[in-house]
């Protein structure tokens, strides 16, 4: 069964740092493209960062460039989102997303349950 399990969220003060983790199972992780999305109350879900099959292929939304880093460890089937210089506007539920392909069933998208990040004094 395909699963994405996020962890690492919590309360942090402005300017602080957090690292989110997403543990994946049920598919071939090394070929999957992984992403982090976030959704704040009353806002649409927003793509934050995207990572290809290697750490050399990535993209970020402009608002987090220079502050967030997406990476993956294929040996651990885990994708990370390192967040620094956090701002109150970063407050949201953060979701892990996987896009993967199976020879027999084609392309698939999976979502984690989300983890809350709150940036506040």
GROMACS .gro file of N, CA, C and O in nm:
model
  484
    1UNK      N    1   0.085  -0.118   0.000
    1UNK     CA    2   0.000   0.000   0.000
    1UNK      C    3   0.089   0.124   0.000
    1UNK      O    4   0.183   0.133   0.078
    2UNK      N    5   0.056   0.220  -0.087
    2UNK     CA    6   0.133   0.343  -0.096
    2UNK      C    7   0.103   0.430   0.025
    2UNK      O    8  -0.013   0.454   0.059
    3UNK      N    9   0.210   0.479   0.088
    3UNK     CA   10   0.195   0.568   0.203
    3UNK      C   11   0.300   0.677   0.199
    3UNK      O   12   0.416   0.653   0.164
    4UNK      N   13   0.259   0.798   0.237
    4UNK     CA   14   0.348   0.910   0.261
    4UNK      C   15   0.316   0.963   0.399
    4UNK      O   16   0.202   1.001   0.425
    5UNK      N   17   0.415   0.965   0.487
    5UNK     CA   18   0.393   1.005   0.626
    5UNK      C   19   0.485   1.121   0.658
    5UNK      O   20   0.608   1.105   0.663
    6UNK      N   21   0.426   1.239   0.680
    6UNK     CA   22   0.503   1.358   0.714
    6UNK      C   23   0.526   1.367   0.864
    6UNK      O   24   0.445   1.320   0.944
    7UNK      N   25   0.636   1.431   0.901
    7UNK     CA   26   0.666   1.458   1.040
    7UNK      C   27   0.755   1.581   1.048
    7UNK      O   28   0.813   1.623   0.948
    8UNK      N   29   0.767   1.638   1.167
    8UNK     CA   30   0.858   1.748   1.190
    8UNK      C   31   0.793   1.884   1.206
    8UNK      O   32   0.861   1.982   1.236
    9UNK      N   33   0.662   1.892   1.186
    9UNK     CA   34   0.595   2.019   1.202
    9UNK      C   35   0.584   2.060   1.348
    9UNK      O   36   0.612   1.982   1.439
   10UNK      N   37   0.544   2.184   1.370
   10UNK     CA   38   0.530   2.234   1.505
   10UNK      C   39   0.526   2.385   1.509
   10UNK      O   40   0.509   2.451   1.407
   11UNK      N   41   0.543   2.438   1.628
   11UNK     CA   42   0.542   2.583   1.652
   11UNK      C   43   0.686   2.634   1.657
   11UNK      O   44   0.770   2.579   1.728
   12UNK      N   45   0.712   2.739   1.582
   12UNK     CA   46   0.844   2.800   1.580
   12UNK      C   47   0.830   2.951   1.575
   12UNK      O   48   0.733   3.004   1.519
   13UNK      N   49   0.925   3.022   1.634
   13UNK     CA   50   0.923   3.167   1.632
   13UNK      C   51   0.972   3.221   1.499
   13UNK      O   52   1.048   3.155   1.428
   14UNK      N   53   0.927   3.341   1.460
   14UNK     CA   54   0.980   3.401   1.337
   14UNK      C   55   1.131   3.404   1.337
   14UNK      O   56   1.195   3.435   1.438
   15UNK      N   57   1.190   3.370   1.222
   15UNK     CA   58   1.334   3.361   1.210
   15UNK      C   59   1.391   3.225   1.244
   15UNK      O   60   1.510   3.201   1.219
   16UNK      N   61   1.309   3.137   1.297
   16UNK     CA   62   1.354   3.005   1.335
   16UNK      C   63   1.358   2.908   1.219
   16UNK      O   64   1.331   2.944   1.104
   17UNK      N   65   1.389   2.783   1.251
   17UNK     CA   66   1.406   2.679   1.150
   17UNK      C   67   1.331   2.553   1.188
   17UNK      O   68   1.313   2.522   1.307
   18UNK      N   69   1.288   2.480   1.087
   18UNK     CA   70   1.228   2.348   1.103
   18UNK      C   71   1.267   2.264   0.983
   18UNK      O   72   1.286   2.317   0.873
   19UNK      N   73   1.276   2.133   1.003
   19UNK     CA   74   1.296   2.040   0.894
   19UNK      C   75   1.183   1.939   0.894
   19UNK      O   76   1.159   1.870   0.993
   20UNK      N   77   1.112   1.931   0.783
   20UNK     CA   78   1.004   1.836   0.765
   20UNK      C   79   1.058   1.711   0.696
   20UNK      O   80   1.145   1.720   0.610
   21UNK      N   81   1.003   1.596   0.732
   21UNK     CA   82   1.039   1.470   0.671
   21UNK      C   83   0.915   1.403   0.615
   21UNK      O   84   0.806   1.416   0.669
   22UNK      N   85   0.933   1.329   0.507
   22UNK     CA   86   0.825   1.252   0.446
   22UNK      C   87   0.878   1.113   0.416
   22UNK      O   88   0.963   1.097   0.328
   23UNK      N   89   0.830   1.014   0.488
   23UNK     CA   90   0.870   0.876   0.469
   23UNK      C   91   0.775   0.809   0.371
   23UNK      O   92   0.654   0.807   0.392
   24UNK      N   93   0.831   0.753   0.264
   24UNK     CA   94   0.752   0.694   0.157
   24UNK      C   95   0.763   0.543   0.156
   24UNK      O   96   0.868   0.486   0.188
   25UNK      N   97   0.656   0.477   0.116
   25UNK     CA   98   0.656   0.332   0.102
   25UNK      C   99   0.550   0.290   0.001
   25UNK      O  100   0.456   0.364  -0.026
   26UNK      N  101   0.566   0.172  -0.056
   26UNK     CA  102   0.467   0.117  -0.146
   26UNK      C  103   0.491   0.142  -0.293
   26UNK      O  104   0.408   0.102  -0.376
   27UNK      N  105   0.600   0.209  -0.327
   27UNK     CA  106   0.636   0.233  -0.467
   27UNK      C  107   0.786   0.249  -0.477
   27UNK      O  108   0.855   0.261  -0.375
   28UNK      N  109   0.836   0.249  -0.601
   28UNK     CA  110   0.980   0.263  -0.621
   28UNK      C  111   1.018   0.409  -0.603
   28UNK      O  112   1.004   0.491  -0.694
   29UNK      N  113   1.069   0.442  -0.486
   29UNK     CA  114   1.093   0.580  -0.448
   29UNK      C  115   1.198   0.647  -0.536
   29UNK      O  116   1.186   0.765  -0.568
   30UNK      N  117   1.300   0.574  -0.577
   30UNK     CA  118   1.412   0.635  -0.647
   30UNK      C  119   1.374   0.696  -0.781
   30UNK      O  120   1.444   0.785  -0.830
   31UNK      N  121   1.266   0.652  -0.843
   31UNK     CA  122   1.221   0.706  -0.971
   31UNK      C  123   1.108   0.809  -0.956
   31UNK      O  124   1.067   0.869  -1.056
   32UNK      N  125   1.058   0.828  -0.837
   32UNK     CA  126   0.946   0.919  -0.815
   32UNK      C  127   0.992   1.064  -0.808
   32UNK      O  128   1.101   1.094  -0.760
   33UNK      N  129   0.906   1.153  -0.856
   33UNK     CA  130   0.925   1.296  -0.838
   33UNK      C  131   0.847   1.338  -0.714
   33UNK      O  132   0.729   1.310  -0.701
   34UNK      N  133   0.915   1.407  -0.623
   34UNK     CA  134   0.857   1.442  -0.494
   34UNK      C  135   0.837   1.592  -0.483
   34UNK      O  136   0.915   1.671  -0.538
   35UNK      N  137   0.733   1.631  -0.410
   35UNK     CA  138   0.702   1.773  -0.392
   35UNK      C  139   0.650   1.798  -0.252
   35UNK      O  140   0.599   1.708  -0.185
   36UNK      N  141   0.664   1.923  -0.209
   36UNK     CA  142   0.599   1.973  -0.089
   36UNK      C  143   0.500   2.082  -0.130
   36UNK      O  144   0.535   2.173  -0.206
   37UNK      N  145   0.379   2.071  -0.079
   37UNK     CA  146   0.275   2.172  -0.094
   37UNK      C  147   0.239   2.225   0.043
   37UNK      O  148   0.268   2.163   0.145
   38UNK      N  149   0.174   2.340   0.046
   38UNK     CA  150   0.121   2.392   0.172
   38UNK      C  151  -0.013   2.459   0.148
   38UNK      O  152  -0.042   2.507   0.038
   39UNK      N  153  -0.093   2.463   0.253
   39UNK     CA  154  -0.223   2.526   0.246
   39UNK      C  155  -0.251   2.599   0.377
   39UNK      O  156  -0.256   2.537   0.483
   40UNK      N  157  -0.267   2.730   0.369
   40UNK     CA  158  -0.302   2.812   0.482
   40UNK      C  159  -0.454   2.828   0.488
   40UNK      O  160  -0.522   2.813   0.386
   41UNK      N  161  -0.509   2.859   0.606
   41UNK     CA  162  -0.654   2.877   0.616
   41UNK      C  163  -0.705   2.981   0.517
   41UNK      O  164  -0.652   3.092   0.507
   42UNK      N  165  -0.809   2.945   0.443
   42UNK     CA  166  -0.867   3.035   0.346
   42UNK      C  167  -0.790   3.051   0.217
   42UNK      O  168  -0.829   3.131   0.132
   43UNK      N  169  -0.681   2.976   0.201
   43UNK     CA  170  -0.597   2.988   0.083
   43UNK      C  171  -0.600   2.858   0.003
   43UNK      O  172  -0.632   2.751   0.054
   44UNK      N  173  -0.566   2.869  -0.125
   44UNK     CA  174  -0.553   2.751  -0.209
   44UNK      C  175  -0.423   2.678  -0.177
   44UNK      O  176  -0.326   2.737  -0.129
   45UNK      N  177  -0.423   2.549  -0.204
   45UNK     CA  178  -0.301   2.472  -0.185
   45UNK      C  179  -0.195   2.520  -0.284
   45UNK      O  180  -0.222   2.538  -0.403
   46UNK      N  181  -0.074   2.539  -0.234
   46UNK     CA  182   0.034   2.600  -0.309
   46UNK      C  183   0.152   2.505  -0.320
   46UNK      O  184   0.194   2.446  -0.220
   47UNK      N  185   0.207   2.492  -0.439
   47UNK     CA  186   0.330   2.416  -0.457
   47UNK      C  187   0.446   2.495  -0.400
   47UNK      O  188   0.470   2.609  -0.441
   48UNK      N  189   0.520   2.436  -0.308
   48UNK     CA  190   0.632   2.503  -0.242
   48UNK      C  191   0.765   2.464  -0.306
   48UNK      O  192   0.848   2.550  -0.335
   49UNK      N  193   0.786   2.335  -0.323
   49UNK     CA  194   0.913   2.285  -0.375
   49UNK      C  195   0.891   2.153  -0.446
   49UNK      O  196   0.806   2.074  -0.406
   50UNK      N  197   0.970   2.130  -0.549
   50UNK     CA  198   0.959   2.008  -0.628
   50UNK      C  199   1.099   1.953  -0.652
   50UNK      O  200   1.193   2.028  -0.679
   51UNK      N  201   1.111   1.821  -0.646
   51UNK     CA  202   1.239   1.754  -0.662
   51UNK      C  203   1.224   1.637  -0.758
   51UNK      O  204   1.131   1.556  -0.744
   52UNK      N  205   1.313   1.627  -0.854
   52UNK     CA  206   1.313   1.517  -0.948
   52UNK      C  207   1.375   1.392  -0.889
   52UNK      O  208   1.391   1.378  -0.767
   53UNK      N  209   1.412   1.301  -0.976
   53UNK     CA  210   1.466   1.173  -0.932
   53UNK      C  211   1.604   1.186  -0.868
   53UNK      O  212   1.648   1.095  -0.799
   54UNK      N  213   1.671   1.298  -0.892
   54UNK     CA  214   1.799   1.326  -0.829
   54UNK      C  215   1.793   1.460  -0.758
   54UNK      O  216   1.706   1.543  -0.786
   55UNK      N  217   1.885   1.482  -0.666
   55UNK     CA  218   1.891   1.609  -0.596
   55UNK      C  219   1.934   1.725  -0.686
   55UNK      O  220   1.926   1.840  -0.644
   56UNK      N  221   1.975   1.696  -0.809
   56UNK     CA  222   2.015   1.800  -0.901
   56UNK      C  223   1.903   1.862  -0.980
   56UNK      O  224   1.925   1.958  -1.055
   57UNK      N  225   1.781   1.812  -0.967
   57UNK     CA  226   1.665   1.863  -1.039
   57UNK      C  227   1.562   1.910  -0.938
   57UNK      O  228   1.500   1.827  -0.870
   58UNK      N  229   1.542   2.042  -0.927
   58UNK     CA  230   1.455   2.097  -0.824
   58UNK      C  231   1.401   2.232  -0.865
   58UNK      O  232   1.453   2.298  -0.955
   59UNK      N  233   1.295   2.276  -0.797
   59UNK     CA  234   1.236   2.407  -0.820
   59UNK      C  235   1.164   2.452  -0.694
   59UNK      O  236   1.118   2.370  -0.614
   60UNK      N  237   1.154   2.586  -0.677
   60UNK     CA  238   1.090   2.644  -0.560
   60UNK      C  239   0.998   2.757  -0.601
   60UNK      O  240   1.023   2.826  -0.701
   61UNK      N  241   0.894   2.778  -0.523
   61UNK     CA  242   0.814   2.897  -0.539
   61UNK      C  243   0.897   3.018  -0.494
   61UNK      O  244   0.982   3.006  -0.405
   62UNK      N  245   0.877   3.133  -0.559
   62UNK     CA  246   0.962   3.249  -0.534
   62UNK      C  247   0.967   3.289  -0.387
   62UNK      O  248   1.071   3.333  -0.338
   63UNK      N  249   0.857   3.275  -0.317
   63UNK     CA  250   0.849   3.324  -0.179
   63UNK      C  251   0.938   3.248  -0.082
   63UNK      O  252   0.964   3.297   0.028
   64UNK      N  253   0.988   3.130  -0.119
   64UNK     CA  254   1.072   3.052  -0.028
   64UNK      C  255   1.214   3.035  -0.080
   64UNK      O  256   1.297   2.974  -0.010
   65UNK      N  257   1.245   3.086  -0.196
   65UNK     CA  258   1.380   3.072  -0.251
   65UNK      C  259   1.483   3.133  -0.158
   65UNK      O  260   1.466   3.244  -0.109
   66UNK      N  261   1.589   3.059  -0.135
   66UNK     CA  262   1.694   3.103  -0.044
   66UNK      C  263   1.669   3.069   0.100
   66UNK      O  264   1.760   3.083   0.183
   67UNK      N  265   1.548   3.025   0.133
   67UNK     CA  266   1.514   2.992   0.271
   67UNK      C  267   1.482   2.843   0.289
   67UNK      O  268   1.509   2.789   0.396
   68UNK      N  269   1.424   2.780   0.188
   68UNK     CA  270   1.384   2.640   0.196
   68UNK      C  271   1.472   2.556   0.105
   68UNK      O  272   1.515   2.602  -0.002
   69UNK      N  273   1.497   2.432   0.145
   69UNK     CA  274   1.573   2.338   0.064
   69UNK      C  275   1.504   2.203   0.064
   69UNK      O  276   1.477   2.147   0.171
   70UNK      N  277   1.475   2.151  -0.055
   70UNK     CA  278   1.419   2.017  -0.068
   70UNK      C  279   1.530   1.920  -0.104
   70UNK      O  280   1.619   1.952  -0.183
   71UNK      N  281   1.527   1.802  -0.045
   71UNK     CA  282   1.627   1.701  -0.073
   71UNK      C  283   1.567   1.563  -0.051
   71UNK      O  284   1.459   1.549   0.006
   72UNK      N  285   1.639   1.462  -0.098
   72UNK     CA  286   1.591   1.325  -0.080
   72UNK      C  287   1.706   1.234  -0.043
   72UNK      O  288   1.821   1.257  -0.079
   73UNK      N  289   1.673   1.129   0.030
   73UNK     CA  290   1.767   1.024   0.065
   73UNK      C  291   1.704   0.893   0.019
   73UNK      O  292   1.615   0.839   0.085
   74UNK      N  293   1.747   0.845  -0.097
   74UNK     CA  294   1.685   0.726  -0.154
   74UNK      C  295   1.709   0.601  -0.069
   74UNK      O  296   1.627   0.508  -0.071
   75UNK      N  297   1.819   0.597   0.005
   75UNK     CA  298   1.845   0.483   0.092
   75UNK      C  299   1.743   0.473   0.204
   75UNK      O  300   1.718   0.364   0.256
   76UNK      N  301   1.683   0.586   0.242
   76UNK     CA  302   1.583   0.590   0.348
   76UNK      C  303   1.442   0.611   0.297
   76UNK      O  304   1.349   0.620   0.377
   77UNK      N  305   1.425   0.619   0.165
   77UNK     CA  306   1.293   0.646   0.105
   77UNK      C  307   1.227   0.768   0.169
   77UNK      O  308   1.108   0.767   0.203
   78UNK      N  309   1.305   0.874   0.184
   78UNK     CA  310   1.258   0.992   0.255
   78UNK      C  311   1.293   1.119   0.179
   78UNK      O  312   1.403   1.131   0.125
   79UNK      N  313   1.199   1.213   0.176
   79UNK     CA  314   1.222   1.345   0.122
   79UNK      C  315   1.212   1.445   0.237
   79UNK      O  316   1.132   1.426   0.330
   80UNK      N  317   1.293   1.550   0.232
   80UNK     CA  318   1.301   1.649   0.338
   80UNK      C  319   1.270   1.789   0.285
   80UNK      O  320   1.290   1.818   0.168
   81UNK      N  321   1.223   1.873   0.373
   81UNK     CA  322   1.210   2.015   0.345
   81UNK      C  323   1.273   2.091   0.462
   81UNK      O  324   1.216   2.096   0.571
   82UNK      N  325   1.391   2.145   0.439
   82UNK     CA  326   1.460   2.226   0.538
   82UNK      C  327   1.413   2.370   0.524
   82UNK      O  328   1.424   2.428   0.416
   83UNK      N  329   1.363   2.426   0.633
   83UNK     CA  330   1.307   2.560   0.632
   83UNK      C  331   1.382   2.646   0.732
   83UNK      O  332   1.398   2.607   0.847
   84UNK      N  333   1.426   2.762   0.688
   84UNK     CA  334   1.495   2.855   0.775
   84UNK      C  335   1.439   2.995   0.753
   84UNK      O  336   1.365   3.020   0.658
   85UNK      N  337   1.478   3.087   0.843
   85UNK     CA  338   1.428   3.225   0.837
   85UNK      C  339   1.277   3.228   0.820
   85UNK      O  340   1.222   3.302   0.738
   86UNK      N  341   1.209   3.148   0.900
   86UNK     CA  342   1.066   3.132   0.885
   86UNK      C  343   0.991   3.260   0.918
   86UNK      O  344   1.029   3.335   1.008
   87UNK      N  345   0.884   3.283   0.844
   87UNK     CA  346   0.800   3.401   0.858
   87UNK      C  347   0.659   3.359   0.896
   87UNK      O  348   0.617   3.247   0.866
   88UNK      N  349   0.582   3.448   0.959
   88UNK     CA  350   0.443   3.414   0.990
   88UNK      C  351   0.364   3.369   0.869
   88UNK      O  352   0.277   3.281   0.882
   89UNK      N  353   0.391   3.424   0.752
   89UNK     CA  354   0.320   3.385   0.632
   89UNK      C  355   0.354   3.245   0.584
   89UNK      O  356   0.290   3.194   0.492
   90UNK      N  357   0.454   3.180   0.644
   90UNK     CA  358   0.483   3.040   0.615
   90UNK      C  359   0.390   2.946   0.690
   90UNK      O  360   0.393   2.825   0.666
   91UNK      N  361   0.310   2.998   0.781
   91UNK     CA  362   0.218   2.916   0.858
   91UNK      C  363   0.119   2.847   0.766
   91UNK      O  364   0.049   2.912   0.688
   92UNK      N  365   0.111   2.715   0.774
   92UNK     CA  366   0.025   2.637   0.686
   92UNK      C  367   0.035   2.490   0.725
   92UNK      O  368   0.122   2.451   0.802
   93UNK      N  369  -0.054   2.411   0.668
   93UNK     CA  370  -0.038   2.266   0.670
   93UNK      C  371   0.047   2.228   0.550
   93UNK      O  372   0.015   2.266   0.436
   94UNK      N  373   0.154   2.156   0.573
   94UNK     CA  374   0.246   2.116   0.467
   94UNK      C  375   0.221   1.971   0.430
   94UNK      O  376   0.214   1.884   0.517
   95UNK      N  377   0.207   1.946   0.300
   95UNK     CA  378   0.176   1.814   0.247
   95UNK      C  379   0.288   1.762   0.159
   95UNK      O  380   0.342   1.835   0.076
   96UNK      N  381   0.319   1.636   0.175
   96UNK     CA  382   0.413   1.567   0.088
   96UNK      C  383   0.336   1.505  -0.028
   96UNK      O  384   0.227   1.452  -0.011
   97UNK      N  385   0.394   1.513  -0.148
   97UNK     CA  386   0.331   1.461  -0.268
   97UNK      C  387   0.432   1.379  -0.347
   97UNK      O  388   0.549   1.415  -0.356
   98UNK      N  389   0.385   1.269  -0.405
   98UNK     CA  390   0.469   1.185  -0.489
   98UNK      C  391   0.401   1.161  -0.623
   98UNK      O  392   0.281   1.135  -0.629
   99UNK      N  393   0.477   1.172  -0.730
   99UNK     CA  394   0.434   1.133  -0.862
   99UNK      C  395   0.524   1.019  -0.908
   99UNK      O  396   0.645   1.037  -0.919
  100UNK      N  397   0.463   0.904  -0.933
  100UNK     CA  398   0.541   0.786  -0.967
  100UNK      C  399   0.472   0.709  -1.079
  100UNK      O  400   0.352   0.726  -1.103
  101UNK      N  401   0.547   0.623  -1.145
  101UNK     CA  402   0.497   0.547  -1.259
  101UNK      C  403   0.519   0.399  -1.234
  101UNK      O  404   0.624   0.356  -1.188
  102UNK      N  405   0.415   0.323  -1.269
  102UNK     CA  406   0.421   0.178  -1.259
  102UNK      C  407   0.398   0.119  -1.397
  102UNK      O  408   0.307   0.162  -1.469
  103UNK      N  409   0.478   0.020  -1.435
  103UNK     CA  410   0.470  -0.040  -1.567
  103UNK      C  411   0.331  -0.093  -1.598
  103UNK      O  412   0.281  -0.078  -1.710
  104UNK      N  413   0.267  -0.154  -1.501
  104UNK     CA  414   0.138  -0.217  -1.523
  104UNK      C  415   0.020  -0.122  -1.511
  104UNK      O  416  -0.082  -0.139  -1.580
  105UNK      N  417   0.029  -0.023  -1.425
  105UNK     CA  418  -0.085   0.062  -1.395
  105UNK      C  419  -0.069   0.208  -1.436
  105UNK      O  420  -0.163   0.286  -1.422
  106UNK      N  421   0.047   0.248  -1.484
  106UNK     CA  422   0.068   0.383  -1.532
  106UNK      C  423   0.106   0.480  -1.423
  106UNK      O  424   0.160   0.443  -1.319
  107UNK      N  425   0.076   0.609  -1.447
  107UNK     CA  426   0.113   0.714  -1.355
  107UNK      C  427   0.019   0.728  -1.238
  107UNK      O  428  -0.101   0.704  -1.248
  108UNK      N  429   0.076   0.770  -1.124
  108UNK     CA  430  -0.002   0.784  -1.001
  108UNK      C  431   0.046   0.906  -0.923
  108UNK      O  432   0.162   0.949  -0.936
  109UNK      N  433  -0.043   0.960  -0.842
  109UNK     CA  434  -0.011   1.067  -0.749
  109UNK      C  435  -0.056   1.025  -0.611
  109UNK      O  436  -0.167   0.974  -0.593
  110UNK      N  437   0.029   1.048  -0.512
  110UNK     CA  438  -0.003   1.016  -0.373
  110UNK      C  439   0.021   1.138  -0.286
  110UNK      O  440   0.108   1.221  -0.315
  111UNK      N  441  -0.057   1.148  -0.179
  111UNK     CA  442  -0.048   1.258  -0.084
  111UNK      C  443  -0.032   1.208   0.057
  111UNK      O  444  -0.090   1.106   0.096
  112UNK      N  445   0.045   1.280   0.136
  112UNK     CA  446   0.051   1.255   0.278
  112UNK      C  447  -0.064   1.321   0.350
  112UNK      O  448  -0.147   1.391   0.291
  113UNK      N  449  -0.071   1.300   0.481
  113UNK     CA  450  -0.182   1.352   0.560
  113UNK      C  451  -0.163   1.498   0.600
  113UNK      O  452  -0.259   1.563   0.642
  114UNK      N  453  -0.043   1.550   0.587
  114UNK     CA  454  -0.014   1.687   0.622
  114UNK      C  455   0.042   1.702   0.762
  114UNK      O  456   0.011   1.624   0.852
  115UNK      N  457   0.125   1.803   0.781
  115UNK     CA  458   0.179   1.837   0.912
  115UNK      C  459   0.173   1.988   0.929
  115UNK      O  460   0.205   2.064   0.838
  116UNK      N  461   0.130   2.032   1.047
  116UNK     CA  462   0.108   2.174   1.073
  116UNK      C  463   0.238   2.244   1.107
  116UNK      O  464   0.314   2.198   1.194
  117UNK      N  465   0.263   2.356   1.040
  117UNK     CA  466   0.374   2.445   1.074
  117UNK      C  467   0.314   2.580   1.113
  117UNK      O  468   0.242   2.641   1.034
  118UNK      N  469   0.344   2.624   1.234
  118UNK     CA  470   0.295   2.752   1.282
  118UNK      C  471   0.413   2.839   1.320
  118UNK      O  472   0.495   2.801   1.404
  119UNK      N  473   0.422   2.956   1.258
  119UNK     CA  474   0.529   3.051   1.284
  119UNK      C  475   0.468   3.170   1.358
  119UNK      O  476   0.393   3.248   1.300
  120UNK      N  477   0.499   3.181   1.486
  120UNK     CA  478   0.437   3.283   1.569
  120UNK      C  479   0.522   3.310   1.691
  120UNK      O  480   0.594   3.223   1.739
  121UNK      N  481   0.511   3.434   1.743
  121UNK     CA  482   0.577   3.470   1.867
  121UNK      C  483   0.496   3.429   1.988
  121UNK      O  484   0.541   3.435   2.100
   0.00000   0.00000   0.00000
